[in-house]
PDB file of C-alpha atoms and ligand atoms in Angstrom:
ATOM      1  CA  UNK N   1     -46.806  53.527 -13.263  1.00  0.00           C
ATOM      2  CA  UNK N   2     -47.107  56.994 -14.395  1.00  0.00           C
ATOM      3  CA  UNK N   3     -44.562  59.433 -15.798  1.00  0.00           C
ATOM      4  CA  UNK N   4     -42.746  61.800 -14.182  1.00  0.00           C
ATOM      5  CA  UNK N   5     -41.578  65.105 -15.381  1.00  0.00           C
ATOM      6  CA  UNK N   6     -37.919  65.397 -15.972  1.00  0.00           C
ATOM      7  CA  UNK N   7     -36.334  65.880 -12.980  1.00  0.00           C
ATOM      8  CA  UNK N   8     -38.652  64.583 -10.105  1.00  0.00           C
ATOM      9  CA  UNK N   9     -37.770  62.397  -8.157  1.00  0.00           C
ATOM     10  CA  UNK N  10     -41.306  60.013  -7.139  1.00  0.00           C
ATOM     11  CA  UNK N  11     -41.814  60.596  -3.572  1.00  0.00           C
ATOM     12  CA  UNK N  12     -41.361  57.312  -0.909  1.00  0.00           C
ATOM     13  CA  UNK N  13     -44.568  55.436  -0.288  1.00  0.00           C
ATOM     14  CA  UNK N  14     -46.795  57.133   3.059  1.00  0.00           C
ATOM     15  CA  UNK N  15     -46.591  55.348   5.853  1.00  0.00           C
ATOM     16  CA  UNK N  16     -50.227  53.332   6.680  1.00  0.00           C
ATOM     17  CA  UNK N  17     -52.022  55.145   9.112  1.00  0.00           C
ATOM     18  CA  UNK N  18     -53.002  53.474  12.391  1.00  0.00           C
ATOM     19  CA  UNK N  19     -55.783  54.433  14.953  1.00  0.00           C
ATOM     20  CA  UNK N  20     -54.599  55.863  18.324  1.00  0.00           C
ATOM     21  CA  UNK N  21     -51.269  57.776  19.582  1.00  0.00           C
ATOM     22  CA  UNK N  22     -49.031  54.123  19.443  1.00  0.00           C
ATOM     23  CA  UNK N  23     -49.053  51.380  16.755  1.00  0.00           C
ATOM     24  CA  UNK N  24     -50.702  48.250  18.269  1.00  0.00           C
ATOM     25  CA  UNK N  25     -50.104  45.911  15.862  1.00  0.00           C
ATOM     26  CA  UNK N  26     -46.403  44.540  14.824  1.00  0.00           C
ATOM     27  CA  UNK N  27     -46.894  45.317  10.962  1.00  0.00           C
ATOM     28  CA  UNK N  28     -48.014  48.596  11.907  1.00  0.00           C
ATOM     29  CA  UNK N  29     -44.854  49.645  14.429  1.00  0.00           C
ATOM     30  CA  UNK N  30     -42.495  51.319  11.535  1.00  0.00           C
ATOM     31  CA  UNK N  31     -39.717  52.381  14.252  1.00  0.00           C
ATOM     32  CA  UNK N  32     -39.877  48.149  15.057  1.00  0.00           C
ATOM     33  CA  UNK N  33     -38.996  47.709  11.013  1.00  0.00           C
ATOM     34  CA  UNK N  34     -36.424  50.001  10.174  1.00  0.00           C
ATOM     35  CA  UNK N  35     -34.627  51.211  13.785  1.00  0.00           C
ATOM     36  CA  UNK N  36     -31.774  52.505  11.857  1.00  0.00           C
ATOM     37  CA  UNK N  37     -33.948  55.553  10.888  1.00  0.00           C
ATOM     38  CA  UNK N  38     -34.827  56.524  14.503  1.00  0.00           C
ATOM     39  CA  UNK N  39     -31.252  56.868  15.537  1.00  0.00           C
ATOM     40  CA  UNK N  40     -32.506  59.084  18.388  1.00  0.00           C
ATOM     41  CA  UNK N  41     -35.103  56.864  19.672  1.00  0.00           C
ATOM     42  CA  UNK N  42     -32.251  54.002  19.408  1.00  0.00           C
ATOM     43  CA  UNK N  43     -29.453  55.744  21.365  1.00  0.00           C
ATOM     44  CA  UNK N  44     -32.608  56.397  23.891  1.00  0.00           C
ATOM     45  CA  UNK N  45     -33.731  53.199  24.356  1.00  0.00           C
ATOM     46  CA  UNK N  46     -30.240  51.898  24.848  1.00  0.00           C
ATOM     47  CA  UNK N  47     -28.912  54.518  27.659  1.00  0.00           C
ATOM     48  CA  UNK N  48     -31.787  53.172  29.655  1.00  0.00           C
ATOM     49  CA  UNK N  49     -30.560  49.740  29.198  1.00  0.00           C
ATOM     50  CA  UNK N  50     -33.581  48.037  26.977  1.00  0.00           C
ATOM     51  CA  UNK N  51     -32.220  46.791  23.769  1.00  0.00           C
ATOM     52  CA  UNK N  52     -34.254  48.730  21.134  1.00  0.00           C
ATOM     53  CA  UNK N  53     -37.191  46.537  19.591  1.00  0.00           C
ATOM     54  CA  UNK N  54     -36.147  44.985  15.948  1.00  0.00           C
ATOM     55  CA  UNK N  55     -32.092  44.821  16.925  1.00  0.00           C
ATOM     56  CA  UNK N  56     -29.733  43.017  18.868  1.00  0.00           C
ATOM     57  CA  UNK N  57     -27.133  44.542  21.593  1.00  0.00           C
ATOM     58  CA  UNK N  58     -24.389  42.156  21.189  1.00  0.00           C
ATOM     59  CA  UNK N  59     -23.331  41.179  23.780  1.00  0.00           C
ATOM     60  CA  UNK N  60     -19.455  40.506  25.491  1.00  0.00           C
ATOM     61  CA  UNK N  61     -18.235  42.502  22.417  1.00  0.00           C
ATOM     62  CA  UNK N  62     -14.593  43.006  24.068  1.00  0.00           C
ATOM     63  CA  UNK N  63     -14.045  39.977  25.742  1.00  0.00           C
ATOM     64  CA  UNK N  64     -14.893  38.344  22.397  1.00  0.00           C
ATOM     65  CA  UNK N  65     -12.519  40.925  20.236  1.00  0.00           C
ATOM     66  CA  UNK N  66      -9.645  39.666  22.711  1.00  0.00           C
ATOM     67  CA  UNK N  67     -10.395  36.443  22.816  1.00  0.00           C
ATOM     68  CA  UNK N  68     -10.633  35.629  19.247  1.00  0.00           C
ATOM     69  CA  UNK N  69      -6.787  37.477  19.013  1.00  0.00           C
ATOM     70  CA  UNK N  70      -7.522  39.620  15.669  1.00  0.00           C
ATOM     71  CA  UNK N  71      -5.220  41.157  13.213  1.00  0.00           C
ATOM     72  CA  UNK N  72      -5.664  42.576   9.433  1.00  0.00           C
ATOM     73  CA  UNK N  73      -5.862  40.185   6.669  1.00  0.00           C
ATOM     74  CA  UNK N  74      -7.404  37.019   8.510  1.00  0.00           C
ATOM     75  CA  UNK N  75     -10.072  35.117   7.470  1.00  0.00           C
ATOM     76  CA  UNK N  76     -12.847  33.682   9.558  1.00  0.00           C
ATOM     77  CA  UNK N  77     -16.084  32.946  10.437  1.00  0.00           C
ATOM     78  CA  UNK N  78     -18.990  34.356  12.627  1.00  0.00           C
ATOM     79  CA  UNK N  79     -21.353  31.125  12.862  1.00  0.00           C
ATOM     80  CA  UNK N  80     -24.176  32.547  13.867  1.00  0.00           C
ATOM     81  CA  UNK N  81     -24.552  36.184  12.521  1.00  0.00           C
ATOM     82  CA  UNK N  82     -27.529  37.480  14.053  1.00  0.00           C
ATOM     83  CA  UNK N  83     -27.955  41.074  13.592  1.00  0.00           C
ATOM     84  CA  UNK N  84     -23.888  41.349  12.299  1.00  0.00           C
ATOM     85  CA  UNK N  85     -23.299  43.617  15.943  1.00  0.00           C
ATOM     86  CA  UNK N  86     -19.926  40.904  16.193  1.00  0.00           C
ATOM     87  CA  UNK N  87     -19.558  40.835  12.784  1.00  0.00           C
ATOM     88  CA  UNK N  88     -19.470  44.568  12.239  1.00  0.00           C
ATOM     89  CA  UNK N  89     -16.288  44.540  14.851  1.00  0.00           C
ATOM     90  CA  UNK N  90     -14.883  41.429  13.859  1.00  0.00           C
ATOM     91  CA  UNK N  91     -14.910  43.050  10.413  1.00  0.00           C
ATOM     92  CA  UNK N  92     -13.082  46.171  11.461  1.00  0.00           C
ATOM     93  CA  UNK N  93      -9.995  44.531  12.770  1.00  0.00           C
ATOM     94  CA  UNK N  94      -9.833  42.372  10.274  1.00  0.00           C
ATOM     95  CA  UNK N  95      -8.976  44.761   6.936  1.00  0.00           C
ATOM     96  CA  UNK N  96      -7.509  45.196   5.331  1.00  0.00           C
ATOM     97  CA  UNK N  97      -7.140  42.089   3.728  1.00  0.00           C
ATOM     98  CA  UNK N  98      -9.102  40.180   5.831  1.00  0.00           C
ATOM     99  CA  UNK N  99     -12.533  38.353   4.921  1.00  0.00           C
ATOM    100  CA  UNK N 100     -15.353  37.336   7.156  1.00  0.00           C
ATOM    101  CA  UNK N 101     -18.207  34.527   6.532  1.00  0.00           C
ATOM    102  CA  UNK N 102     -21.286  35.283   8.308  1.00  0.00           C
ATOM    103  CA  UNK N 103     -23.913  32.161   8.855  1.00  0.00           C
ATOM    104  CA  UNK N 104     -27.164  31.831  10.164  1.00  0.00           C
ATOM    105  CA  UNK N 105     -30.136  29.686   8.885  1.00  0.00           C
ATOM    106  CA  UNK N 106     -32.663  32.622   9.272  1.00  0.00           C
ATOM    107  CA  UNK N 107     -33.878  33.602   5.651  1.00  0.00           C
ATOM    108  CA  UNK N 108     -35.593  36.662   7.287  1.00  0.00           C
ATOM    109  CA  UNK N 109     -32.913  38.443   8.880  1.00  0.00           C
ATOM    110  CA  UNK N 110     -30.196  37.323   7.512  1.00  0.00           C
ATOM    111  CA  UNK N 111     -30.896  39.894   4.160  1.00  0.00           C
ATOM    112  CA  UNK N 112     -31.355  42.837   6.348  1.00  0.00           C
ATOM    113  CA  UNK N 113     -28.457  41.892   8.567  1.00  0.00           C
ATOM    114  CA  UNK N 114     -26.284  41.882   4.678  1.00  0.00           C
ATOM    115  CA  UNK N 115     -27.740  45.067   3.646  1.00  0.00           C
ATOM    116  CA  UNK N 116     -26.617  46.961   7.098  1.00  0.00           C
ATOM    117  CA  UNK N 117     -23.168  45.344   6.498  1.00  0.00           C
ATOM    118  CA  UNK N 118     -22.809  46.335   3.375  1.00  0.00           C
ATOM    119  CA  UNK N 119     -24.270  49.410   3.928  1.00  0.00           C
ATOM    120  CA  UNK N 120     -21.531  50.022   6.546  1.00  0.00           C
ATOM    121  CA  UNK N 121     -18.559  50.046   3.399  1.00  0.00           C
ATOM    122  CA  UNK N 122     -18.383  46.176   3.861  1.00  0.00           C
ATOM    123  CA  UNK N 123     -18.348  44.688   0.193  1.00  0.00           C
ATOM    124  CA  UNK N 124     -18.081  41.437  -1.359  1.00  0.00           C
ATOM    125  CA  UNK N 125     -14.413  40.819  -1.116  1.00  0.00           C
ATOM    126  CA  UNK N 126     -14.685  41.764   2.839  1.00  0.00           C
ATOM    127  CA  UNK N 127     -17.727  40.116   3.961  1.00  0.00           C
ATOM    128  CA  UNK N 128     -20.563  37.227   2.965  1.00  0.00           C
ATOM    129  CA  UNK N 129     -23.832  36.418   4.177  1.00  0.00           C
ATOM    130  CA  UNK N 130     -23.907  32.180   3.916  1.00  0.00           C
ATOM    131  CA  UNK N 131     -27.630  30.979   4.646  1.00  0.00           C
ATOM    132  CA  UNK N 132     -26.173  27.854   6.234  1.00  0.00           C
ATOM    133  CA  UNK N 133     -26.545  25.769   9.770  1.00  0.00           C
ATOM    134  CA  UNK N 134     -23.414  26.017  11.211  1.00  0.00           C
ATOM    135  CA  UNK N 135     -23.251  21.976  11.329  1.00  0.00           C
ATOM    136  CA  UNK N 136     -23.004  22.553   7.801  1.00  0.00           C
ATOM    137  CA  UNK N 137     -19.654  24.354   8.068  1.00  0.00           C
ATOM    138  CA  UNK N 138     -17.190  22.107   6.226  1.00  0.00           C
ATOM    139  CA  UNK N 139     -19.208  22.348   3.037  1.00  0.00           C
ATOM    140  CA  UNK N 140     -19.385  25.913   3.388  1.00  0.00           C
ATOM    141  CA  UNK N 141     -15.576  25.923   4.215  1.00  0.00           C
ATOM    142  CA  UNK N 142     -15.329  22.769   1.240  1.00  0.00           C
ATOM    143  CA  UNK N 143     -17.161  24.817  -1.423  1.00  0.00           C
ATOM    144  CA  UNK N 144     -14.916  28.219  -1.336  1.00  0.00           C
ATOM    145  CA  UNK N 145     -11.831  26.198  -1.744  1.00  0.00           C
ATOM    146  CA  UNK N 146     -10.940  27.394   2.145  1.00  0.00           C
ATOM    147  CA  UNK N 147      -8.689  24.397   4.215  1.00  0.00           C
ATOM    148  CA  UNK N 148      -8.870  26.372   6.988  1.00  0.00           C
ATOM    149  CA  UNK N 149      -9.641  29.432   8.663  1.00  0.00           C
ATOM    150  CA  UNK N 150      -8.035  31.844  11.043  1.00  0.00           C
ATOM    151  CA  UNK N 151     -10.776  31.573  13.554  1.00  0.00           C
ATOM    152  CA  UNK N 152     -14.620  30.650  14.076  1.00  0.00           C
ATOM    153  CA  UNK N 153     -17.155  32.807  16.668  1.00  0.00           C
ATOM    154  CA  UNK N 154     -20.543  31.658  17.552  1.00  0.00           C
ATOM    155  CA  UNK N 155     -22.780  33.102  19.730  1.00  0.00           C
ATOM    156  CA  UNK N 156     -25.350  30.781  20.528  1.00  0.00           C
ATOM    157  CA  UNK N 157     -29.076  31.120  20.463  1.00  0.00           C
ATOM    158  CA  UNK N 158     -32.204  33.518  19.590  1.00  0.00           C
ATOM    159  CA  UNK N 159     -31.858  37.044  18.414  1.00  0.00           C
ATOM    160  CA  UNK N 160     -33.728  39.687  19.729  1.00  0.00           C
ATOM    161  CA  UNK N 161     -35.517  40.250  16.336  1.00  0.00           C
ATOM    162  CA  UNK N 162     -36.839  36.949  16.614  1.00  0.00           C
ATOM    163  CA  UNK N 163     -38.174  37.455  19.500  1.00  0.00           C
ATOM    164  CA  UNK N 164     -39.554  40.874  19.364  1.00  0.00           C
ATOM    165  CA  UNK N 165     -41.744  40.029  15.645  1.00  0.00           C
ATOM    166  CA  UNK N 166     -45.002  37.945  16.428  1.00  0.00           C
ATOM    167  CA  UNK N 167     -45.205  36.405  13.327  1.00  0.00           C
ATOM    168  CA  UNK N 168     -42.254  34.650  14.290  1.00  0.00           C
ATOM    169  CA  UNK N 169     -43.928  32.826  17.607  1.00  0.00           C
ATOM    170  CA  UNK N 170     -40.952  32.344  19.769  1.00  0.00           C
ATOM    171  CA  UNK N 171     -42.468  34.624  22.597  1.00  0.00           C
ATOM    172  CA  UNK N 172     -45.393  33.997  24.971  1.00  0.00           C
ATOM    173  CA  UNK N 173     -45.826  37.894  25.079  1.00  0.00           C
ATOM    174  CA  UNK N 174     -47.137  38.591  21.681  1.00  0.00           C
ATOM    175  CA  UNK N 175     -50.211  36.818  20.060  1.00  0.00           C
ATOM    176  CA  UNK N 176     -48.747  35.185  17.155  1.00  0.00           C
ATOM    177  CA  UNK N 177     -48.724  31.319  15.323  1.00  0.00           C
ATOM    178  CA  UNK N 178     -46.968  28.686  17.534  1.00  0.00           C
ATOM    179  CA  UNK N 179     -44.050  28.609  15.371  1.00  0.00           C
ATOM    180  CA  UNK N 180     -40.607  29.227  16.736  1.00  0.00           C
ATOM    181  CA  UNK N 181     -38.471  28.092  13.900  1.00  0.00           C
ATOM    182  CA  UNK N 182     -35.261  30.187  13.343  1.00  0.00           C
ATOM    183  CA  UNK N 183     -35.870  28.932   9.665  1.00  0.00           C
ATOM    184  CA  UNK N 184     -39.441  28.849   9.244  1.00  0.00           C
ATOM    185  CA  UNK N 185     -38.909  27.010   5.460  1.00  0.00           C
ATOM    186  CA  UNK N 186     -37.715  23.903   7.058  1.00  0.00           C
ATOM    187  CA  UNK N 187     -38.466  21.460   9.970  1.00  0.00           C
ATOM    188  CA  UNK N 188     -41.804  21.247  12.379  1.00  0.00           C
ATOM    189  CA  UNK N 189     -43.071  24.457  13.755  1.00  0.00           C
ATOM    190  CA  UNK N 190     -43.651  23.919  17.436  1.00  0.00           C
ATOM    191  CA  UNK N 191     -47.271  23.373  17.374  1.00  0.00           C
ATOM    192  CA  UNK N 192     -46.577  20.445  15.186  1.00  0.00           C
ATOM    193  CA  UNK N 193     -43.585  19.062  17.217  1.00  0.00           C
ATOM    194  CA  UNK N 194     -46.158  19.402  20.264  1.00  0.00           C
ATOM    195  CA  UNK N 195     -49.092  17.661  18.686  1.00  0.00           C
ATOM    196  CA  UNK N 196     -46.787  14.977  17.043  1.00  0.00           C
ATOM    197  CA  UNK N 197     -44.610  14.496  20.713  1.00  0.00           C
ATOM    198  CA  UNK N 198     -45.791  11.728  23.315  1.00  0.00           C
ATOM    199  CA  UNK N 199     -45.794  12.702  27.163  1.00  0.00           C
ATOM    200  CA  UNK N 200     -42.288  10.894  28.065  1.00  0.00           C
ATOM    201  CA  UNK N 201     -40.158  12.682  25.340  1.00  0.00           C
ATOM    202  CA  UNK N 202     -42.002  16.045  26.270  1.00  0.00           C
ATOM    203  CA  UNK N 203     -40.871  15.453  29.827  1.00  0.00           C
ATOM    204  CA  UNK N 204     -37.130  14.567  28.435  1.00  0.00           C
ATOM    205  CA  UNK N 205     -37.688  18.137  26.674  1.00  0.00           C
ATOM    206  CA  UNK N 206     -38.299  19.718  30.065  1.00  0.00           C
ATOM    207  CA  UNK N 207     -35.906  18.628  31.877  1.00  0.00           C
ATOM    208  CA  UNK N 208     -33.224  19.003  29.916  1.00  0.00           C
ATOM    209  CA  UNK N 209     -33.646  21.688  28.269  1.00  0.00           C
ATOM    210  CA  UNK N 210     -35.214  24.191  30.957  1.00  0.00           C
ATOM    211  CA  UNK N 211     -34.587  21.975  34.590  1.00  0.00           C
ATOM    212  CA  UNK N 212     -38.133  22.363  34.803  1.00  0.00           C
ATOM    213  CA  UNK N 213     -39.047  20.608  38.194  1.00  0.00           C
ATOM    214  CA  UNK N 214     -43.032  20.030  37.456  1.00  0.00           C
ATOM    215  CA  UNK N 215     -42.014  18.794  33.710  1.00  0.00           C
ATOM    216  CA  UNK N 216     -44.358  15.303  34.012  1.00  0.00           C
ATOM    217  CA  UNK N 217     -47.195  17.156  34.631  1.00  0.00           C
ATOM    218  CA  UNK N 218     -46.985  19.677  32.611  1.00  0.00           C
ATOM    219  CA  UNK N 219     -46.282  16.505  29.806  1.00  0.00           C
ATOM    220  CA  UNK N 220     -49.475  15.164  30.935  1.00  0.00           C
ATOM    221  CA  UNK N 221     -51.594  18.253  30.630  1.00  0.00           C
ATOM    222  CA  UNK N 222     -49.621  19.332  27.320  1.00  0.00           C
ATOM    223  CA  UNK N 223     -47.939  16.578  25.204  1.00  0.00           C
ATOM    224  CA  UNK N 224     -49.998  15.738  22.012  1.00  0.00           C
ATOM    225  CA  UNK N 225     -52.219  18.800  21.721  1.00  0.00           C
ATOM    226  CA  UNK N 226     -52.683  21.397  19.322  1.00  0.00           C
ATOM    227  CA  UNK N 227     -51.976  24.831  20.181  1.00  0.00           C
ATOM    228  CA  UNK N 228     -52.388  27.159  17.358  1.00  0.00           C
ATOM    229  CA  UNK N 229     -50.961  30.311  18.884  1.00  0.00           C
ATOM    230  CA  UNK N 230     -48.254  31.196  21.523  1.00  0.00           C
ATOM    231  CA  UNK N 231     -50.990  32.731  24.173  1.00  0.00           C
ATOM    232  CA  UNK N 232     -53.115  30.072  23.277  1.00  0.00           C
ATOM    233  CA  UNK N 233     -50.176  27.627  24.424  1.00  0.00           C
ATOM    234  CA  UNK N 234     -49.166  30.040  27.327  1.00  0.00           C
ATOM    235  CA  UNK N 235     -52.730  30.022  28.739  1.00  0.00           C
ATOM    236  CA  UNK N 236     -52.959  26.379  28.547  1.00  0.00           C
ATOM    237  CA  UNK N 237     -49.131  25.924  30.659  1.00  0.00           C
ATOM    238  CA  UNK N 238     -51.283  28.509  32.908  1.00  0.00           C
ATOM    239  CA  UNK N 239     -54.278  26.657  33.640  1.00  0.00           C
ATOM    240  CA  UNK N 240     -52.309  23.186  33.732  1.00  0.00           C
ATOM    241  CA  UNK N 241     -50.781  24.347  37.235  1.00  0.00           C
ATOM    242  CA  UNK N 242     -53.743  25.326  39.130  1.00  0.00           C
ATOM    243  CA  UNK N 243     -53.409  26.904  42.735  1.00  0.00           C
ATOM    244  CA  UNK N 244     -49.262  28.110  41.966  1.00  0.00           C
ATOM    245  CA  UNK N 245     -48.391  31.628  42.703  1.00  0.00           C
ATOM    246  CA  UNK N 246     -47.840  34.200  40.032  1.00  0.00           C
ATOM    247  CA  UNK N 247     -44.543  34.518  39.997  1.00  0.00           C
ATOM    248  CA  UNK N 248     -44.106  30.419  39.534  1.00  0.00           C
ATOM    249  CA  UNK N 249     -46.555  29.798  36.664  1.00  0.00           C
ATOM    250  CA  UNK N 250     -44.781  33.263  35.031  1.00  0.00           C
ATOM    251  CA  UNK N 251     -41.208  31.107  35.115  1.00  0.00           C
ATOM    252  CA  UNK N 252     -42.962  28.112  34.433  1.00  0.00           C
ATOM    253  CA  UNK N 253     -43.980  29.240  30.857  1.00  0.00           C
ATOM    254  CA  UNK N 254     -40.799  30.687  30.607  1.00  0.00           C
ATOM    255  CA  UNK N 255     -39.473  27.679  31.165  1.00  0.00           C
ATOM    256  CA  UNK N 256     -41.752  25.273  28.913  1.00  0.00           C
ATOM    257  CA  UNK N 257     -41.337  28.022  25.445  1.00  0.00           C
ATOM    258  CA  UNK N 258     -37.471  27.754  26.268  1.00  0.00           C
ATOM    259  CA  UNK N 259     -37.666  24.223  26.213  1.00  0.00           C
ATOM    260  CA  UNK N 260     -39.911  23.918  23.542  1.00  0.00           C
ATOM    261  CA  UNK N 261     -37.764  26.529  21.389  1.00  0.00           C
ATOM    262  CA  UNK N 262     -34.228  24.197  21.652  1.00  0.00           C
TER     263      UNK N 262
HETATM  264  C1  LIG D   1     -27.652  35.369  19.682  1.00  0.00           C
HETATM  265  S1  LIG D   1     -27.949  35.583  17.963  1.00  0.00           S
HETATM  266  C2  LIG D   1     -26.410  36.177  17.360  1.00  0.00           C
HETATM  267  C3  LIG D   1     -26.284  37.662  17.510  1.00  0.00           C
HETATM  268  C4  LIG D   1     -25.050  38.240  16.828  1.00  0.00           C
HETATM  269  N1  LIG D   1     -23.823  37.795  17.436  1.00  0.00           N
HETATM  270  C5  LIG D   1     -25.116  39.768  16.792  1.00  0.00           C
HETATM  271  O1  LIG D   1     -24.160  40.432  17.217  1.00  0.00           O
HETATM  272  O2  LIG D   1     -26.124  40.299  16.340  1.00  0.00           O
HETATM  273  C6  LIG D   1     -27.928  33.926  17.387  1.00  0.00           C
HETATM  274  C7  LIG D   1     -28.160  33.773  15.882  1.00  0.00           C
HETATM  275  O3  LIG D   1     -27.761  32.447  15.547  1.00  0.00           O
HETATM  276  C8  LIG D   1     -28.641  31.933  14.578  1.00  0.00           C
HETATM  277  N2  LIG D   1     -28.587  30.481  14.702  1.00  0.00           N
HETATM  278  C9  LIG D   1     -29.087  29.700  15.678  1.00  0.00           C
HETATM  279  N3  LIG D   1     -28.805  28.409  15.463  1.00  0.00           N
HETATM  280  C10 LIG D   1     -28.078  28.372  14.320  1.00  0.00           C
HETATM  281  C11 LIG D   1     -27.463  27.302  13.576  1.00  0.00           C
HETATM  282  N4  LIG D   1     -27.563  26.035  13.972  1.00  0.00           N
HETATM  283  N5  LIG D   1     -26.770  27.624  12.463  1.00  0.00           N
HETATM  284  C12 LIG D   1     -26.667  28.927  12.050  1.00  0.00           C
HETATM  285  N6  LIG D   1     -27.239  29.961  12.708  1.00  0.00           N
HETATM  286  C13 LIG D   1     -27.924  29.688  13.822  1.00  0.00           C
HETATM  287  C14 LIG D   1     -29.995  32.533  14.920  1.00  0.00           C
HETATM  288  O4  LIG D   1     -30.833  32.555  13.780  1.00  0.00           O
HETATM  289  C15 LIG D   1     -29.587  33.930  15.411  1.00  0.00           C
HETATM  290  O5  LIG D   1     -29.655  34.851  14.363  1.00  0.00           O
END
């Protein structure tokens, strides 16, 4: 690197130029990657409803601040932290005193999730980011010397980060690998859990994870396959229901990358 003169500061990296008024491409969309800089695009994009791409609106905040019955100094946990919108307000009532643990088993987010937190006056002593399944809990609980806590919050399923980056593969609207793992360092990625699963446990899949009422065909025409990318899979739920309106084969892959996602 070369030498400054005293006094400069070096100037942040340019942005990569992209062809065209709009980023196309994911990588390319820098409002996407860092939304906390774009605080007017943000409080735009929420007023009209959307949640803005690369966050999370949490959702039920009050109902879950009066549920979970908070007061200064407790201790808990958020089991599934997400994009810390909860945990942020959780952590609020909580202090002084209080100390939250925030778990989720997605090594992507889950840094950028600490960093807001922390960047919000939350330090160690307040809050920590566990990289943990929350079925893991007790050893969590087991291995900070905690017997108990004051109260636990989970709010089940995907974030919207997850679904809004392609590289991730848990949408059917962006191109992207077939991979839908909230942790993609561990398990099968869903193109391997599709090749390696046999027509009756596909079905099972269907049914009870997405009431999905064609689910033997669509085991028939999909079970054992490989399907490298999400449109690649979409296409193929497509073409397996031939002669279906729109509007049924667009629920129907809804209804298949749900079920294949749980
Ligand atoms: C709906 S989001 C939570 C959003 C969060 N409440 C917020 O305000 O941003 C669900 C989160 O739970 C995480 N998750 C899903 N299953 C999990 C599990 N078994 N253990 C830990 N985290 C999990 C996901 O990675 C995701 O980040």
């Amino acid at each position: 690197m070369s030498e400054l003169p005293t006094g400069e500061t070096p100037r942040p990296p340019r942005r990569k130029r992209y062809s065209g008024k709009n980023p196309r491409n994911f990588e390319d969309k820098y409002k996407e990657h860092a939304p906390e800089k774009y605080p007017e695009t943000v409080a735009k994009v929420l007023a009209s409803g959307k949640t803005p791409a690369g966050s999370h609106v949490p959702i039920m905040v009050e109902e879950s601040l009066k549920a979970l019955k908070l007061s200064p100094g407790m201790t808990g946990i958020d089991a599934t932290l997400g994009h810390g919108g909860h945990a942020l307000r959780i952590l609020e009532q909580i202090q002084p005193g209080g100390k939250l643990l925030g778990l989720d088993v997605d090594p992507i987010e889950q840094p950028r999730t600490e960093a807001r937190i922390r960047a919000a006056g939350f330090d160690e002593t307040t809050f920590e980011a566990v990289r943990s399944n929350y079925a893991g809990l007790t050893k969590v609980l087991a291995a900070r010397q905690l017997e108990g806590v004051d109260f636990i919050y989970a709010d089940l399923g995907c974030s919207s980060m997850q679904f809004d980056d392609p590289t991730r593969g848990f949408s059917f609207k962006h191109q992207g690998p077939l991979d839908m793992r909230m942790n993609p360092q561990r398990g099968l990625s869903a193109s391997e859990w599709i090749e390696r699963t046999k027509p009756e446990k596909f079905t099972i899949a269907l049914e009870e994870h997405a009431d999905e009422p064609r689910a033997g065909r669509l085991s028939e025409a999909l079970a054992g396959r490989v399907f490298k990318s999400t449109v690649e899979f979409a296409n193929a739920i497509r073409s397996s229901m031939p002669g279906l309106d729109p509007d049924t084969i667009d629920l129907t892959v809804r209804r298949v990358f749900q079920a294949v996602r749980i």
